[in-house]
PDB file of C-alpha atoms in Angstrom:
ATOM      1  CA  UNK A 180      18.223  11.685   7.575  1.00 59.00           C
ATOM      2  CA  UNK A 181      15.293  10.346   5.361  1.00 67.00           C
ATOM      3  CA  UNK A 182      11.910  11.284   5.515  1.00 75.00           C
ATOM      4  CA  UNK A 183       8.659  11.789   3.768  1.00 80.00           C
ATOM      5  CA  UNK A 184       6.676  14.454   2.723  1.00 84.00           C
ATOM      6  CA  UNK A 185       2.820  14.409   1.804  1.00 86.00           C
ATOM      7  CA  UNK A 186       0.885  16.318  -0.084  1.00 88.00           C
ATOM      8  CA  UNK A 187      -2.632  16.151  -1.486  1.00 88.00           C
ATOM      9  CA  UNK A 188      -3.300  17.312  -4.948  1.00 85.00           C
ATOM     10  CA  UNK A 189      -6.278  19.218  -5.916  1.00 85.00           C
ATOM     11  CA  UNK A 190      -8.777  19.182  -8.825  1.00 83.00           C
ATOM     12  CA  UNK A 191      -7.256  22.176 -10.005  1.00 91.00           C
ATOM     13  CA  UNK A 192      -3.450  21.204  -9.844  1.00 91.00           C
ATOM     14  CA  UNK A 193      -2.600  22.885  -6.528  1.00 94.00           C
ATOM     15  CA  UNK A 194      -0.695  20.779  -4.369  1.00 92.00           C
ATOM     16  CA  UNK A 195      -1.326  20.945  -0.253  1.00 94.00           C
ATOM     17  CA  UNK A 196       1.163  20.196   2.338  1.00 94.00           C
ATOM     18  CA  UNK A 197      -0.540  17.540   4.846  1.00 91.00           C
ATOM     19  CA  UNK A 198       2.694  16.415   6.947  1.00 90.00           C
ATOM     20  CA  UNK A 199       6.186  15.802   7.249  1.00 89.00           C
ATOM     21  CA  UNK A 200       7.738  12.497   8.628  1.00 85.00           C
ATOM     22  CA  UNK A 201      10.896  11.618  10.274  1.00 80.00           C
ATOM     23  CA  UNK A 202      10.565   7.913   8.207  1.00 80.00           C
ATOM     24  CA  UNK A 203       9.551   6.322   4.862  1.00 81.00           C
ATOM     25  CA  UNK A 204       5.725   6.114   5.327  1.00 81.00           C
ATOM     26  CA  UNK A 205       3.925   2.562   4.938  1.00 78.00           C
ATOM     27  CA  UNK A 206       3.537   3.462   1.112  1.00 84.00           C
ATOM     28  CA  UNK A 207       6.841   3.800   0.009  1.00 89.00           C
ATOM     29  CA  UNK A 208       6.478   0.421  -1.943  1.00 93.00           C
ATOM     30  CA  UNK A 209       4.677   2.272  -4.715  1.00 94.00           C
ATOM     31  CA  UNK A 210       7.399   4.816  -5.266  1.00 92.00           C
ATOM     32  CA  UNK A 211       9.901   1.853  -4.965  1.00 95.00           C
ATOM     33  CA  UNK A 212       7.612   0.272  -7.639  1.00 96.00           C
ATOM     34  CA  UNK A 213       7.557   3.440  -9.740  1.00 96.00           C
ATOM     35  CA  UNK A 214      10.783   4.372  -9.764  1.00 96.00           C
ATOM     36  CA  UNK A 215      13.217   1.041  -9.065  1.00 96.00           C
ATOM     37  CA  UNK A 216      14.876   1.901  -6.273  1.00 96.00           C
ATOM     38  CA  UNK A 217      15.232   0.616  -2.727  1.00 94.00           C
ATOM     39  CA  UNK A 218      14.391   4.117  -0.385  1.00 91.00           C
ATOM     40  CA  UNK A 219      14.730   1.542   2.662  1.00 89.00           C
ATOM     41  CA  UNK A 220      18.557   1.303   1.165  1.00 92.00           C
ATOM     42  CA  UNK A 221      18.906   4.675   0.765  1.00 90.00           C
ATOM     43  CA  UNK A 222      17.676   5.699   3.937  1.00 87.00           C
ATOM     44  CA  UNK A 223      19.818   3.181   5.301  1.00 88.00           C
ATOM     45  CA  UNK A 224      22.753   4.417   3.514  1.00 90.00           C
ATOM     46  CA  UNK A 225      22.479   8.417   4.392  1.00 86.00           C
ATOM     47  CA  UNK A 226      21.808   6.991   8.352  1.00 86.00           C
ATOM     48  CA  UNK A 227      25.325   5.922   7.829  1.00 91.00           C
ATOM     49  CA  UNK A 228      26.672   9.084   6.167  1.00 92.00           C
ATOM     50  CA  UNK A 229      26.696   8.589   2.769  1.00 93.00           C
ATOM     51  CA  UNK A 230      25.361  10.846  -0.004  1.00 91.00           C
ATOM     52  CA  UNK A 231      22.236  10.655  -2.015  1.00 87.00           C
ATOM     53  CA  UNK A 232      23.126   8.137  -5.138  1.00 88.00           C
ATOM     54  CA  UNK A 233      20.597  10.392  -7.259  1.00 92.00           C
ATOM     55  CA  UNK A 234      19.713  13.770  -7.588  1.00 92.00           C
ATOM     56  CA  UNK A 235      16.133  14.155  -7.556  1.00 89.00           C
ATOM     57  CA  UNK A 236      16.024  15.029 -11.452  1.00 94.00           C
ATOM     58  CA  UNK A 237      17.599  11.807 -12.167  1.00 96.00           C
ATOM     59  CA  UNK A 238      14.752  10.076 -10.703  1.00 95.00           C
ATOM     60  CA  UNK A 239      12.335   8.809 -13.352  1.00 96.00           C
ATOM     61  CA  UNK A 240       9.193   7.138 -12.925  1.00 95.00           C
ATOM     62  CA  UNK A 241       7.592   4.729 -14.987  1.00 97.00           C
ATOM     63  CA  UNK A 242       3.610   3.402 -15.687  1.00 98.00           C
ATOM     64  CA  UNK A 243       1.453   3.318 -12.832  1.00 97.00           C
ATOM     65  CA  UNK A 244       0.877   1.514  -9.232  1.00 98.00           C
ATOM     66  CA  UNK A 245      -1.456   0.688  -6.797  1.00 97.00           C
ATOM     67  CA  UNK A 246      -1.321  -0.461  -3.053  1.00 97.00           C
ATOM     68  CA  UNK A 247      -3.826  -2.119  -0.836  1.00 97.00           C
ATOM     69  CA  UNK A 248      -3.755  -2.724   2.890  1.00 97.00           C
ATOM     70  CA  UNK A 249      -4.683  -6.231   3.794  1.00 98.00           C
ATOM     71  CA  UNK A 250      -5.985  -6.263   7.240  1.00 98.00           C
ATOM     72  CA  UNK A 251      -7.378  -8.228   9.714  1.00 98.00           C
ATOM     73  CA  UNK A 252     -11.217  -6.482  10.095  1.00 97.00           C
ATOM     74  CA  UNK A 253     -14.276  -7.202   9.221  1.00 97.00           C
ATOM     75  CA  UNK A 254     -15.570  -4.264   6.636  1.00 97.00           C
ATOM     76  CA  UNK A 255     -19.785  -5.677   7.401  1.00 96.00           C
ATOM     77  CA  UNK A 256     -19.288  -5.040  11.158  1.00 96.00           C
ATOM     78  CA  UNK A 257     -18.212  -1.455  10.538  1.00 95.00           C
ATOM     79  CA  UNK A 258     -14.303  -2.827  10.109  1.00 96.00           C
ATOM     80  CA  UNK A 259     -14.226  -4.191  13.661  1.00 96.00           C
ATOM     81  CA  UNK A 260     -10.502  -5.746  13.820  1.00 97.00           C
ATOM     82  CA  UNK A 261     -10.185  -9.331  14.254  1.00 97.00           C
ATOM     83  CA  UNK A 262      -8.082 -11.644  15.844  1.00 97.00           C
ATOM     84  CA  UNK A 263      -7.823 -15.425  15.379  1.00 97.00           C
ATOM     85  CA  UNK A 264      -5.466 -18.295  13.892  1.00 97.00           C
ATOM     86  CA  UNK A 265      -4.414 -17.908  10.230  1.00 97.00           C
ATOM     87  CA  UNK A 266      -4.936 -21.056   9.279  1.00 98.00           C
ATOM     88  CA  UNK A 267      -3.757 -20.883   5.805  1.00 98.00           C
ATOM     89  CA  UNK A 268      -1.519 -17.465   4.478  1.00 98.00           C
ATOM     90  CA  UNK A 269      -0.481 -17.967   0.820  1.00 98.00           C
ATOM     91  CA  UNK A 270       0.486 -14.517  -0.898  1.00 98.00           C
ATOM     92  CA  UNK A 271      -0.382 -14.052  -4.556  1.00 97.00           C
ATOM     93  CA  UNK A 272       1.853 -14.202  -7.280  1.00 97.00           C
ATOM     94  CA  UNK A 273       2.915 -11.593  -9.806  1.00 96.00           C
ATOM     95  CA  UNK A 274       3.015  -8.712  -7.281  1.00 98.00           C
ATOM     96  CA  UNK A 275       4.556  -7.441  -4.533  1.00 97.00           C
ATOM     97  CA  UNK A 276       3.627  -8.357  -1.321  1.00 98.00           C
ATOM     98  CA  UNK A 277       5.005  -6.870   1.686  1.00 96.00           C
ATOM     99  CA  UNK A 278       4.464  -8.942   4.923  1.00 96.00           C
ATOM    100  CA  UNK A 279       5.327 -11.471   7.879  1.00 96.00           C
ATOM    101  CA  UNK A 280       3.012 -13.693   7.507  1.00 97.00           C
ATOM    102  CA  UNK A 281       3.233 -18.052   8.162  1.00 97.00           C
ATOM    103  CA  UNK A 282       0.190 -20.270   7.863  1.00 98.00           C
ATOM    104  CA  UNK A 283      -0.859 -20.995  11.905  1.00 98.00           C
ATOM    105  CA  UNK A 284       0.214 -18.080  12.994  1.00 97.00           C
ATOM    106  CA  UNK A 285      -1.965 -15.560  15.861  1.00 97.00           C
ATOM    107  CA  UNK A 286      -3.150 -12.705  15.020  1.00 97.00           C
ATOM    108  CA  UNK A 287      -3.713 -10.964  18.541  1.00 94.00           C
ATOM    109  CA  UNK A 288      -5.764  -8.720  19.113  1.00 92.00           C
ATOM    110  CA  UNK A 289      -3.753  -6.147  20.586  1.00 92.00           C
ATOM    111  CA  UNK A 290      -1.618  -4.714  17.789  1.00 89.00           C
ATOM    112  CA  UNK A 291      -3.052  -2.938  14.463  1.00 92.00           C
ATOM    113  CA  UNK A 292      -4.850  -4.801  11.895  1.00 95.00           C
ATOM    114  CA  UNK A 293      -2.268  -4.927   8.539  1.00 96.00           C
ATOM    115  CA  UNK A 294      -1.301  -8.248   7.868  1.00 97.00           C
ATOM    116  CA  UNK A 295      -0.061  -7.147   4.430  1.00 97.00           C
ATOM    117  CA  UNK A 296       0.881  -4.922   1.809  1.00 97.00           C
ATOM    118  CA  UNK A 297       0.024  -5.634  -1.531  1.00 98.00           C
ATOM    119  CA  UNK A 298       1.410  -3.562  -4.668  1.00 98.00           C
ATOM    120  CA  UNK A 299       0.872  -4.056  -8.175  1.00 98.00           C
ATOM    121  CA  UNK A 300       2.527  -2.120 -10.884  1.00 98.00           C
ATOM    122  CA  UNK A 301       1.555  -1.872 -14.946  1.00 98.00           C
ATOM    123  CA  UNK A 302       1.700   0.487 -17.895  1.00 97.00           C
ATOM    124  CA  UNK A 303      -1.824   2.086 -16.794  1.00 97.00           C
ATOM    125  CA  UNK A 304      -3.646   3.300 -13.945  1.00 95.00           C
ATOM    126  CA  UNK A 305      -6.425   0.503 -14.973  1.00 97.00           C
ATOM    127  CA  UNK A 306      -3.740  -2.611 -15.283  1.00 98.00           C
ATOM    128  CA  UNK A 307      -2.207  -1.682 -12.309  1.00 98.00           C
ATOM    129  CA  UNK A 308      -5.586  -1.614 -10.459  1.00 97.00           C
ATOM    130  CA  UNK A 309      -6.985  -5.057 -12.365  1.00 98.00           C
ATOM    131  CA  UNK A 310      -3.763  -6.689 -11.201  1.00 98.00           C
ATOM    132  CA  UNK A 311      -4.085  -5.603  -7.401  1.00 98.00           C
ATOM    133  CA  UNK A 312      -7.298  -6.529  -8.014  1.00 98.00           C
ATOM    134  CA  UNK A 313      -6.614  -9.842  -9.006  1.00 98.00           C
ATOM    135  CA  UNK A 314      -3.761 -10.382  -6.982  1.00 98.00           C
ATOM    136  CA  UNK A 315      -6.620  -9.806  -3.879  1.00 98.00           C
ATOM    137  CA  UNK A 316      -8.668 -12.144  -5.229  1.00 98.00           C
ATOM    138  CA  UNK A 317      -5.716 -14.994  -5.387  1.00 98.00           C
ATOM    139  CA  UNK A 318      -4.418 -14.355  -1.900  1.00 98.00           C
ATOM    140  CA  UNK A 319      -5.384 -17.383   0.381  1.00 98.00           C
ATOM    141  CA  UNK A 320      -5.947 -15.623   4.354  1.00 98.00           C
ATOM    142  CA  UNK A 321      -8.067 -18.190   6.100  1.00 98.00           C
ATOM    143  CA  UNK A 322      -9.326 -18.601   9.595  1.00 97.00           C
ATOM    144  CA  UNK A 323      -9.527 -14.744  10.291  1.00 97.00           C
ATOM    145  CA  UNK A 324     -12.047 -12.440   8.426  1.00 98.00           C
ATOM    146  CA  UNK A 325     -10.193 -10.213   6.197  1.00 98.00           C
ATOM    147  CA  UNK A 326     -11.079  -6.839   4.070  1.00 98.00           C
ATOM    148  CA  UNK A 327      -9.792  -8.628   1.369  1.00 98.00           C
ATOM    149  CA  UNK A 328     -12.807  -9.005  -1.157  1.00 98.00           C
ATOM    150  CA  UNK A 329     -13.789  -5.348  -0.148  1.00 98.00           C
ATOM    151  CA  UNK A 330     -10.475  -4.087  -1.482  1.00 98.00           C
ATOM    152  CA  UNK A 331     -11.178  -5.651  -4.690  1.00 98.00           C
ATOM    153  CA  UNK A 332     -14.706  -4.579  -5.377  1.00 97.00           C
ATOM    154  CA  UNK A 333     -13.334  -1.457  -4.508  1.00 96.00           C
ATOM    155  CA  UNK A 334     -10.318  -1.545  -7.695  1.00 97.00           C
ATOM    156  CA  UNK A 335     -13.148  -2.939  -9.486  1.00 97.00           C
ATOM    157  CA  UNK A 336     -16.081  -0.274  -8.998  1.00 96.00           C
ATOM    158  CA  UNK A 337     -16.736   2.417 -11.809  1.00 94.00           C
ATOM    159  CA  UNK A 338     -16.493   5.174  -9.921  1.00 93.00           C
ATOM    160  CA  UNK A 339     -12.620   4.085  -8.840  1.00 94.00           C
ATOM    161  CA  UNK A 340     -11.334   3.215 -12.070  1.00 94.00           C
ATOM    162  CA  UNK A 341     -12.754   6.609 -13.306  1.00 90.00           C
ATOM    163  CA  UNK A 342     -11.392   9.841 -13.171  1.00 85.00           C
ATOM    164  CA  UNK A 343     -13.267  11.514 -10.363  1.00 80.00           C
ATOM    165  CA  UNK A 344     -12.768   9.112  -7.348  1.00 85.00           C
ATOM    166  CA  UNK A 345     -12.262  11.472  -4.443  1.00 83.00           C
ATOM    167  CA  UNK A 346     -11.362  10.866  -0.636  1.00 79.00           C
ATOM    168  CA  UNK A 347     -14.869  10.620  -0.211  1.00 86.00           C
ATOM    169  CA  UNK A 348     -15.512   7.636  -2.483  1.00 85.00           C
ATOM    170  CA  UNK A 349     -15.602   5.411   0.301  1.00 83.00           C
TER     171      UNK A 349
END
């Protein structure tokens, strides 16, 4: 099988094990963005039998990317999820945008929130962000409240783009 493994990295450079997963996790877009390949192939491909096309040191990586959860909640009522008609759903351009989405569609209120993926990928840390950023700011989600313009101030605040955003930025 396939599977993922997390870690968190410290401010000194040690790396902590969080969890191990059965399953790509909802962020395997950014490594797909990173690196070029399809892991939903591959995972596909070893469920059937077959080897690993790559060794792990032939994997290379290249600039930097970002990933924002689009959801369906309002961030000034504490993120309360919504539910509601999407009256209009048109992605952005220019990134990746993971989703199954159609203008006029319910969003019930019974499921979780994501309505979308978005991931953007450039040279730097900082283009990557600007273009999820601006990706955000282009995606059309109307007739349900979204956390869409919170994301973006978010990519766009100081203390993200700089060095020392923690897990307790937000």
């Amino acid at each position: 099988g396939a599977g993922t493994i997390e870690f968190l990295l410290d401010g000194e450079g040690r790396y902590w094990f969080i969890e191990a997963n059965a399953r790509l996790q909802v962020e395997h877009a950014v490594t797909e963005m990173l690196t070029g390949l399809d892991l939903v192939e591959w995972q596909l491909r070893i469920a059937a039998g077959e080897p690993l096309p790559l060794a792990q040191d032939a994997i290379r990586f290249e600039g930097h990317a970002i990933e924002a959860r689009l959801c369906a909640e309002d961030p000034a009522r504490d993120f309360l999820p919504q539910s509601g008609r999407l009256a209009l759903w048109q992605p952005a351009a220019g990134v990746r945008v993971d989703h199954a989405l159609v203008s006029g569609m319910e969003i019930p209120p019974h499921y979780d929130s994501l309505l979308a993926k978005l991931v953007a990928h450039g040279g730097t840390r900082g283009e990557a962000r600007e273009k999820l950023a601006a990706a955000l700011d282009a995606t059309l989600a109307l007739g349900v409240t979204t956390n869409k313009s919170y994301l973006a101030a978010v990519l766009r605040d100081a203390r993200f783009a700089g060095p020392g955003a923690t897990t307790a930025f937000l």
